[in-house]
């Protein structure tokens, strides 16, 4: 009897003697160096020399990058010409809207002058201002599944209101495709030599190969009550209609440029370029602007001074801070970790 009763008491006394061991129903987690943040860690001490060295290193890296970016941007030759006003009769907004919606001839001529030598390829862009391609309803009005495969032709649930026309499915459906830009440009030099515009390869290769199917052809497009923009050739698959592919990659800002084509001929300084414009696209209803842009490119892309200026600004700021810290360190140095700078040591008598 005595032996049987002492065994459980010994077990209980063992648990009472070891308070660090979690109980049977304890919610306390097991001890580990990770949970207690006792693992080895790098805790650098930022001495004045280290801080000054880091700022000088950033200056040495950022300033050359900024200068190189700025020089690359300045080497880009760009011609920008607004033509929506020149290609419409003068008058009120309603007069221009009435003109663009009429059957009158929309052909007009503009002249460009080349300021500097432009090496091929020369990229031709159209620029639209005050056109919000990032509007939520506009962006959603498309069917990527329909664009990618012929078997998905009837997946049009997201294309409202441009999903069907005359009771038949529209391919490609949606407002984005319906509103495709349809102005055209033809170029010639001052002595009437034509400058052909190449449209091959103006879109992203990934879009041509994966987003627009080779077996998908336009069908019942722009056959509704309202005509939005350009028409498509129903005998050419969407993967080869690069104007559409470029337009379908919607812009994030209300002012944007899209690639129209490439001129693969050098242009000399002082050359006169005659442009015949078919002014078809209606931007007058929403006070939009249309511009024609001819531009070369550098290793950094098109003309953009912001990157170079940003690098120079950061590099200059780091240099100023490095000089300021150096002066402070030399004029009024102090010993690292000096306890006399602690608040309670500066006023030992109390608060």
PDB file of C-alpha atoms in Angstrom, residues 32-244:
ATOM      1  CA  UNK A  32      14.879  28.542 -28.674  1.00  0.00           C
ATOM      2  CA  UNK A  33      17.570  31.047 -29.485  1.00  0.00           C
ATOM      3  CA  UNK A  34      15.598  32.121 -32.557  1.00  0.00           C
ATOM      4  CA  UNK A  35      12.427  33.088 -30.673  1.00  0.00           C
ATOM      5  CA  UNK A  36      14.481  34.821 -27.981  1.00  0.00           C
ATOM      6  CA  UNK A  37      16.498  36.736 -30.626  1.00  0.00           C
ATOM      7  CA  UNK A  38      19.800  35.358 -29.388  1.00  0.00           C
ATOM      8  CA  UNK A  39      21.201  34.264 -32.773  1.00  0.00           C
ATOM      9  CA  UNK A  40      24.465  35.830 -33.998  1.00  0.00           C
ATOM     10  CA  UNK A  41      23.758  39.134 -35.742  1.00  0.00           C
ATOM     11  CA  UNK A  42      25.715  41.821 -37.511  1.00  0.00           C
ATOM     12  CA  UNK A  43      25.460  45.085 -35.597  1.00  0.00           C
ATOM     13  CA  UNK A  44      27.640  47.615 -37.399  1.00  0.00           C
ATOM     14  CA  UNK A  45      28.750  50.704 -35.539  1.00  0.00           C
ATOM     15  CA  UNK A  46      28.387  53.719 -37.811  1.00  0.00           C
ATOM     16  CA  UNK A  47      31.491  55.702 -37.003  1.00  0.00           C
ATOM     17  CA  UNK A  48      31.991  59.118 -38.647  1.00  0.00           C
ATOM     18  CA  UNK A  49      34.611  57.680 -40.989  1.00  0.00           C
ATOM     19  CA  UNK A  50      32.234  54.953 -42.147  1.00  0.00           C
ATOM     20  CA  UNK A  51      29.374  57.401 -42.768  1.00  0.00           C
ATOM     21  CA  UNK A  52      31.602  59.812 -44.686  1.00  0.00           C
ATOM     22  CA  UNK A  53      33.039  56.963 -46.754  1.00  0.00           C
ATOM     23  CA  UNK A  54      29.568  55.641 -47.660  1.00  0.00           C
ATOM     24  CA  UNK A  55      28.376  59.076 -48.787  1.00  0.00           C
ATOM     25  CA  UNK A  56      31.517  59.579 -50.872  1.00  0.00           C
ATOM     26  CA  UNK A  57      31.077  56.132 -52.445  1.00  0.00           C
ATOM     27  CA  UNK A  58      27.483  56.964 -53.401  1.00  0.00           C
ATOM     28  CA  UNK A  59      28.706  60.242 -54.898  1.00  0.00           C
ATOM     29  CA  UNK A  60      31.344  58.461 -56.973  1.00  0.00           C
ATOM     30  CA  UNK A  61      28.751  55.957 -58.273  1.00  0.00           C
ATOM     31  CA  UNK A  62      25.746  58.235 -58.845  1.00  0.00           C
ATOM     32  CA  UNK A  63      27.363  61.284 -60.440  1.00  0.00           C
ATOM     33  CA  UNK A  64      28.962  59.422 -63.422  1.00  0.00           C
ATOM     34  CA  UNK A  65      25.725  57.500 -64.032  1.00  0.00           C
ATOM     35  CA  UNK A  66      23.774  60.753 -63.980  1.00  0.00           C
ATOM     36  CA  UNK A  67      26.167  62.464 -66.388  1.00  0.00           C
ATOM     37  CA  UNK A  68      26.125  59.489 -68.772  1.00  0.00           C
ATOM     38  CA  UNK A  69      22.310  59.358 -68.702  1.00  0.00           C
ATOM     39  CA  UNK A  70      22.026  63.106 -69.287  1.00  0.00           C
ATOM     40  CA  UNK A  71      24.457  63.065 -72.224  1.00  0.00           C
ATOM     41  CA  UNK A  72      22.645  60.060 -73.736  1.00  0.00           C
ATOM     42  CA  UNK A  73      19.327  61.900 -73.485  1.00  0.00           C
ATOM     43  CA  UNK A  74      20.782  65.019 -75.091  1.00  0.00           C
ATOM     44  CA  UNK A  75      22.044  62.962 -78.035  1.00  0.00           C
ATOM     45  CA  UNK A  76      18.486  61.920 -78.887  1.00  0.00           C
ATOM     46  CA  UNK A  77      16.964  64.024 -81.668  1.00  0.00           C
ATOM     47  CA  UNK A  78      13.235  64.526 -81.330  1.00  0.00           C
ATOM     48  CA  UNK A  79      10.664  66.351 -83.456  1.00  0.00           C
ATOM     49  CA  UNK A  80       7.212  66.967 -81.960  1.00  0.00           C
ATOM     50  CA  UNK A  81       4.389  68.493 -83.992  1.00  0.00           C
ATOM     51  CA  UNK A  82       0.811  68.998 -82.838  1.00  0.00           C
ATOM     52  CA  UNK A  83      -1.577  68.613 -85.774  1.00  0.00           C
ATOM     53  CA  UNK A  84      -5.141  68.278 -84.456  1.00  0.00           C
ATOM     54  CA  UNK A  85      -5.742  72.044 -84.622  1.00  0.00           C
ATOM     55  CA  UNK A  86      -4.015  72.473 -87.970  1.00  0.00           C
ATOM     56  CA  UNK A  87      -6.053  69.646 -89.525  1.00  0.00           C
ATOM     57  CA  UNK A  88      -9.469  70.905 -88.444  1.00  0.00           C
ATOM     58  CA  UNK A  89     -11.367  74.063 -89.335  1.00  0.00           C
ATOM     59  CA  UNK A  90     -11.132  76.906 -86.875  1.00  0.00           C
ATOM     60  CA  UNK A  91     -14.168  77.447 -84.715  1.00  0.00           C
ATOM     61  CA  UNK A  92     -15.814  76.129 -81.598  1.00  0.00           C
ATOM     62  CA  UNK A  93     -15.498  72.665 -80.150  1.00  0.00           C
ATOM     63  CA  UNK A  94     -18.855  71.641 -81.598  1.00  0.00           C
ATOM     64  CA  UNK A  95     -17.728  72.774 -85.062  1.00  0.00           C
ATOM     65  CA  UNK A  96     -14.668  70.513 -84.879  1.00  0.00           C
ATOM     66  CA  UNK A  97     -16.707  67.564 -83.601  1.00  0.00           C
ATOM     67  CA  UNK A  98     -19.173  68.061 -86.435  1.00  0.00           C
ATOM     68  CA  UNK A  99     -16.302  68.138 -88.922  1.00  0.00           C
ATOM     69  CA  UNK A 100     -14.578  64.976 -87.651  1.00  0.00           C
ATOM     70  CA  UNK A 101     -17.891  63.071 -87.711  1.00  0.00           C
ATOM     71  CA  UNK A 102     -18.801  64.199 -91.221  1.00  0.00           C
ATOM     72  CA  UNK A 103     -17.918  62.635 -94.561  1.00  0.00           C
ATOM     73  CA  UNK A 104     -15.698  65.580 -95.531  1.00  0.00           C
ATOM     74  CA  UNK A 105     -12.081  64.963 -96.527  1.00  0.00           C
ATOM     75  CA  UNK A 106      -9.805  64.709 -93.494  1.00  0.00           C
ATOM     76  CA  UNK A 107      -6.524  64.906 -95.428  1.00  0.00           C
ATOM     77  CA  UNK A 108      -4.111  67.655 -94.433  1.00  0.00           C
ATOM     78  CA  UNK A 109      -0.429  68.417 -94.913  1.00  0.00           C
ATOM     79  CA  UNK A 110       2.145  69.417 -92.330  1.00  0.00           C
ATOM     80  CA  UNK A 111       5.831  70.171 -92.681  1.00  0.00           C
ATOM     81  CA  UNK A 112       8.667  69.140 -90.359  1.00  0.00           C
ATOM     82  CA  UNK A 113      12.235  70.427 -90.336  1.00  0.00           C
ATOM     83  CA  UNK A 114      15.044  68.158 -89.147  1.00  0.00           C
ATOM     84  CA  UNK A 115      17.134  70.113 -86.572  1.00  0.00           C
ATOM     85  CA  UNK A 116      20.071  67.690 -86.399  1.00  0.00           C
ATOM     86  CA  UNK A 117      21.313  64.589 -88.151  1.00  0.00           C
ATOM     87  CA  UNK A 118      18.991  61.697 -87.327  1.00  0.00           C
ATOM     88  CA  UNK A 119      20.372  58.188 -87.621  1.00  0.00           C
ATOM     89  CA  UNK A 120      18.131  55.284 -88.509  1.00  0.00           C
ATOM     90  CA  UNK A 121      16.008  53.766 -87.223  1.00  0.00           C
ATOM     91  CA  UNK A 122      13.822  56.822 -86.680  1.00  0.00           C
ATOM     92  CA  UNK A 123      10.812  55.961 -84.561  1.00  0.00           C
ATOM     93  CA  UNK A 124       7.441  57.446 -85.495  1.00  0.00           C
ATOM     94  CA  UNK A 125       5.024  57.879 -82.586  1.00  0.00           C
ATOM     95  CA  UNK A 126       1.573  59.338 -82.196  1.00  0.00           C
ATOM     96  CA  UNK A 127       0.914  61.110 -78.912  1.00  0.00           C
ATOM     97  CA  UNK A 128      -2.477  61.587 -77.310  1.00  0.00           C
ATOM     98  CA  UNK A 129      -3.163  64.032 -74.483  1.00  0.00           C
ATOM     99  CA  UNK A 130      -6.120  63.912 -72.088  1.00  0.00           C
ATOM    100  CA  UNK A 131      -6.993  60.337 -73.107  1.00  0.00           C
ATOM    101  CA  UNK A 132      -7.565  58.195 -70.003  1.00  0.00           C
ATOM    102  CA  UNK A 133      -6.804  54.653 -71.112  1.00  0.00           C
ATOM    103  CA  UNK A 134      -6.410  53.785 -67.424  1.00  0.00           C
ATOM    104  CA  UNK A 135     -10.116  54.274 -66.671  1.00  0.00           C
ATOM    105  CA  UNK A 136     -11.316  51.189 -64.808  1.00  0.00           C
ATOM    106  CA  UNK A 137     -14.284  50.414 -67.046  1.00  0.00           C
ATOM    107  CA  UNK A 138     -12.261  51.021 -70.203  1.00  0.00           C
ATOM    108  CA  UNK A 139      -9.361  48.785 -69.134  1.00  0.00           C
ATOM    109  CA  UNK A 140     -11.698  45.924 -68.174  1.00  0.00           C
ATOM    110  CA  UNK A 141     -13.652  46.063 -71.457  1.00  0.00           C
ATOM    111  CA  UNK A 142     -11.670  43.379 -73.297  1.00  0.00           C
ATOM    112  CA  UNK A 143     -11.326  39.585 -73.423  1.00  0.00           C
ATOM    113  CA  UNK A 144      -7.754  38.331 -73.277  1.00  0.00           C
ATOM    114  CA  UNK A 145      -8.963  34.746 -73.638  1.00  0.00           C
ATOM    115  CA  UNK A 146     -10.752  35.614 -76.858  1.00  0.00           C
ATOM    116  CA  UNK A 147      -7.635  37.328 -78.219  1.00  0.00           C
ATOM    117  CA  UNK A 148      -5.399  34.343 -77.534  1.00  0.00           C
ATOM    118  CA  UNK A 149      -7.336  31.451 -79.080  1.00  0.00           C
ATOM    119  CA  UNK A 150     -10.056  30.875 -81.651  1.00  0.00           C
ATOM    120  CA  UNK A 151     -11.827  28.348 -79.430  1.00  0.00           C
ATOM    121  CA  UNK A 152     -12.502  31.151 -76.927  1.00  0.00           C
ATOM    122  CA  UNK A 153     -14.281  33.337 -79.485  1.00  0.00           C
ATOM    123  CA  UNK A 154     -17.491  33.501 -77.482  1.00  0.00           C
ATOM    124  CA  UNK A 155     -15.918  34.435 -74.135  1.00  0.00           C
ATOM    125  CA  UNK A 156     -17.157  38.027 -74.154  1.00  0.00           C
ATOM    126  CA  UNK A 157     -18.588  38.510 -70.651  1.00  0.00           C
ATOM    127  CA  UNK A 158     -16.086  41.289 -69.872  1.00  0.00           C
ATOM    128  CA  UNK A 159     -16.474  43.153 -73.180  1.00  0.00           C
ATOM    129  CA  UNK A 160     -19.657  45.091 -72.487  1.00  0.00           C
ATOM    130  CA  UNK A 161     -20.798  47.296 -74.195  1.00  0.00           C
ATOM    131  CA  UNK A 162     -18.877  46.235 -77.326  1.00  0.00           C
ATOM    132  CA  UNK A 163     -19.520  42.485 -77.072  1.00  0.00           C
ATOM    133  CA  UNK A 164     -22.030  41.903 -79.882  1.00  0.00           C
ATOM    134  CA  UNK A 165     -23.233  43.712 -82.977  1.00  0.00           C
ATOM    135  CA  UNK A 166     -26.291  42.729 -84.975  1.00  0.00           C
ATOM    136  CA  UNK A 167     -26.658  39.650 -82.759  1.00  0.00           C
ATOM    137  CA  UNK A 168     -23.167  38.326 -83.611  1.00  0.00           C
ATOM    138  CA  UNK A 169     -19.997  38.175 -81.530  1.00  0.00           C
ATOM    139  CA  UNK A 170     -17.388  40.871 -82.127  1.00  0.00           C
ATOM    140  CA  UNK A 171     -13.745  39.805 -82.501  1.00  0.00           C
ATOM    141  CA  UNK A 172     -11.827  41.523 -80.964  1.00  0.00           C
ATOM    142  CA  UNK A 173     -14.467  42.679 -78.522  1.00  0.00           C
ATOM    143  CA  UNK A 174     -14.413  45.463 -75.948  1.00  0.00           C
ATOM    144  CA  UNK A 175     -13.964  49.209 -75.797  1.00  0.00           C
ATOM    145  CA  UNK A 176     -10.156  49.078 -76.016  1.00  0.00           C
ATOM    146  CA  UNK A 177     -10.119  47.494 -79.459  1.00  0.00           C
ATOM    147  CA  UNK A 178     -13.190  49.479 -80.578  1.00  0.00           C
ATOM    148  CA  UNK A 179     -11.438  52.808 -79.873  1.00  0.00           C
ATOM    149  CA  UNK A 180      -8.235  51.945 -81.756  1.00  0.00           C
ATOM    150  CA  UNK A 181      -6.334  54.925 -83.174  1.00  0.00           C
ATOM    151  CA  UNK A 182      -6.936  55.338 -86.910  1.00  0.00           C
ATOM    152  CA  UNK A 183      -5.001  58.412 -88.074  1.00  0.00           C
ATOM    153  CA  UNK A 184      -2.439  57.614 -90.770  1.00  0.00           C
ATOM    154  CA  UNK A 185       0.770  59.328 -91.877  1.00  0.00           C
ATOM    155  CA  UNK A 186       2.819  59.199 -95.071  1.00  0.00           C
ATOM    156  CA  UNK A 187       6.227  60.860 -95.325  1.00  0.00           C
ATOM    157  CA  UNK A 188       8.293  62.306 -98.137  1.00  0.00           C
ATOM    158  CA  UNK A 189      11.326  64.565 -98.381  1.00  0.00           C
ATOM    159  CA  UNK A 190      11.363  68.032 -99.874  1.00  0.00           C
ATOM    160  CA  UNK A 191      12.264  66.628-103.299  1.00  0.00           C
ATOM    161  CA  UNK A 192       9.271  64.219-103.229  1.00  0.00           C
ATOM    162  CA  UNK A 193      11.248  61.107-102.293  1.00  0.00           C
ATOM    163  CA  UNK A 194       8.987  58.779-100.330  1.00  0.00           C
ATOM    164  CA  UNK A 195      10.076  57.669 -96.875  1.00  0.00           C
ATOM    165  CA  UNK A 196       8.577  54.218 -96.271  1.00  0.00           C
ATOM    166  CA  UNK A 197       7.395  53.435 -92.750  1.00  0.00           C
ATOM    167  CA  UNK A 198       8.076  49.906 -91.501  1.00  0.00           C
ATOM    168  CA  UNK A 199       5.501  48.412 -89.143  1.00  0.00           C
ATOM    169  CA  UNK A 200       7.216  45.066 -88.673  1.00  0.00           C
ATOM    170  CA  UNK A 201       8.371  44.525 -85.104  1.00  0.00           C
ATOM    171  CA  UNK A 202       6.769  47.600 -83.535  1.00  0.00           C
ATOM    172  CA  UNK A 203       4.957  45.521 -80.893  1.00  0.00           C
ATOM    173  CA  UNK A 204       6.314  43.376 -78.077  1.00  0.00           C
ATOM    174  CA  UNK A 205       7.377  39.912 -79.196  1.00  0.00           C
ATOM    175  CA  UNK A 206       5.813  38.374 -76.092  1.00  0.00           C
ATOM    176  CA  UNK A 207       2.458  39.919 -77.031  1.00  0.00           C
ATOM    177  CA  UNK A 208       2.621  38.588 -80.587  1.00  0.00           C
ATOM    178  CA  UNK A 209       3.632  35.089 -79.488  1.00  0.00           C
ATOM    179  CA  UNK A 210       1.455  34.584 -76.417  1.00  0.00           C
ATOM    180  CA  UNK A 211      -1.368  37.126 -76.116  1.00  0.00           C
ATOM    181  CA  UNK A 212      -2.668  37.327 -79.681  1.00  0.00           C
ATOM    182  CA  UNK A 213      -3.454  34.033 -81.381  1.00  0.00           C
ATOM    183  CA  UNK A 214      -2.304  33.095 -84.853  1.00  0.00           C
ATOM    184  CA  UNK A 215      -5.684  31.431 -85.431  1.00  0.00           C
ATOM    185  CA  UNK A 216      -7.776  34.429 -84.323  1.00  0.00           C
ATOM    186  CA  UNK A 217      -9.132  36.636 -87.121  1.00  0.00           C
ATOM    187  CA  UNK A 218     -11.212  39.814 -86.867  1.00  0.00           C
ATOM    188  CA  UNK A 219     -14.921  39.173 -87.156  1.00  0.00           C
ATOM    189  CA  UNK A 220     -17.915  41.511 -87.159  1.00  0.00           C
ATOM    190  CA  UNK A 221     -15.583  44.338 -86.063  1.00  0.00           C
ATOM    191  CA  UNK A 222     -16.808  47.978 -86.289  1.00  0.00           C
ATOM    192  CA  UNK A 223     -20.172  46.814 -87.650  1.00  0.00           C
ATOM    193  CA  UNK A 224     -22.290  48.320 -84.881  1.00  0.00           C
ATOM    194  CA  UNK A 225     -24.264  51.539 -84.717  1.00  0.00           C
ATOM    195  CA  UNK A 226     -21.259  53.595 -83.618  1.00  0.00           C
ATOM    196  CA  UNK A 227     -17.826  53.376 -85.233  1.00  0.00           C
ATOM    197  CA  UNK A 228     -15.055  53.916 -82.722  1.00  0.00           C
ATOM    198  CA  UNK A 229     -11.771  53.888 -84.577  1.00  0.00           C
ATOM    199  CA  UNK A 230      -9.738  51.850 -87.027  1.00  0.00           C
ATOM    200  CA  UNK A 231     -11.011  48.876 -88.999  1.00  0.00           C
ATOM    201  CA  UNK A 232      -9.102  45.591 -89.186  1.00  0.00           C
ATOM    202  CA  UNK A 233      -8.288  43.331 -92.114  1.00  0.00           C
ATOM    203  CA  UNK A 234     -10.331  40.156 -91.591  1.00  0.00           C
ATOM    204  CA  UNK A 235      -7.878  38.044 -93.605  1.00  0.00           C
ATOM    205  CA  UNK A 236      -4.906  38.757 -91.308  1.00  0.00           C
ATOM    206  CA  UNK A 237      -4.619  37.091 -87.867  1.00  0.00           C
ATOM    207  CA  UNK A 238      -4.459  39.290 -84.792  1.00  0.00           C
ATOM    208  CA  UNK A 239      -0.875  38.189 -84.097  1.00  0.00           C
ATOM    209  CA  UNK A 240       0.201  40.015 -87.269  1.00  0.00           C
ATOM    210  CA  UNK A 241      -1.869  43.175 -86.800  1.00  0.00           C
ATOM    211  CA  UNK A 242       0.742  45.072 -84.840  1.00  0.00           C
ATOM    212  CA  UNK A 243      -1.092  48.399 -84.774  1.00  0.00           C
ATOM    213  CA  UNK A 244      -3.812  46.669 -82.762  1.00  0.00           C
TER     214      UNK A 244
END
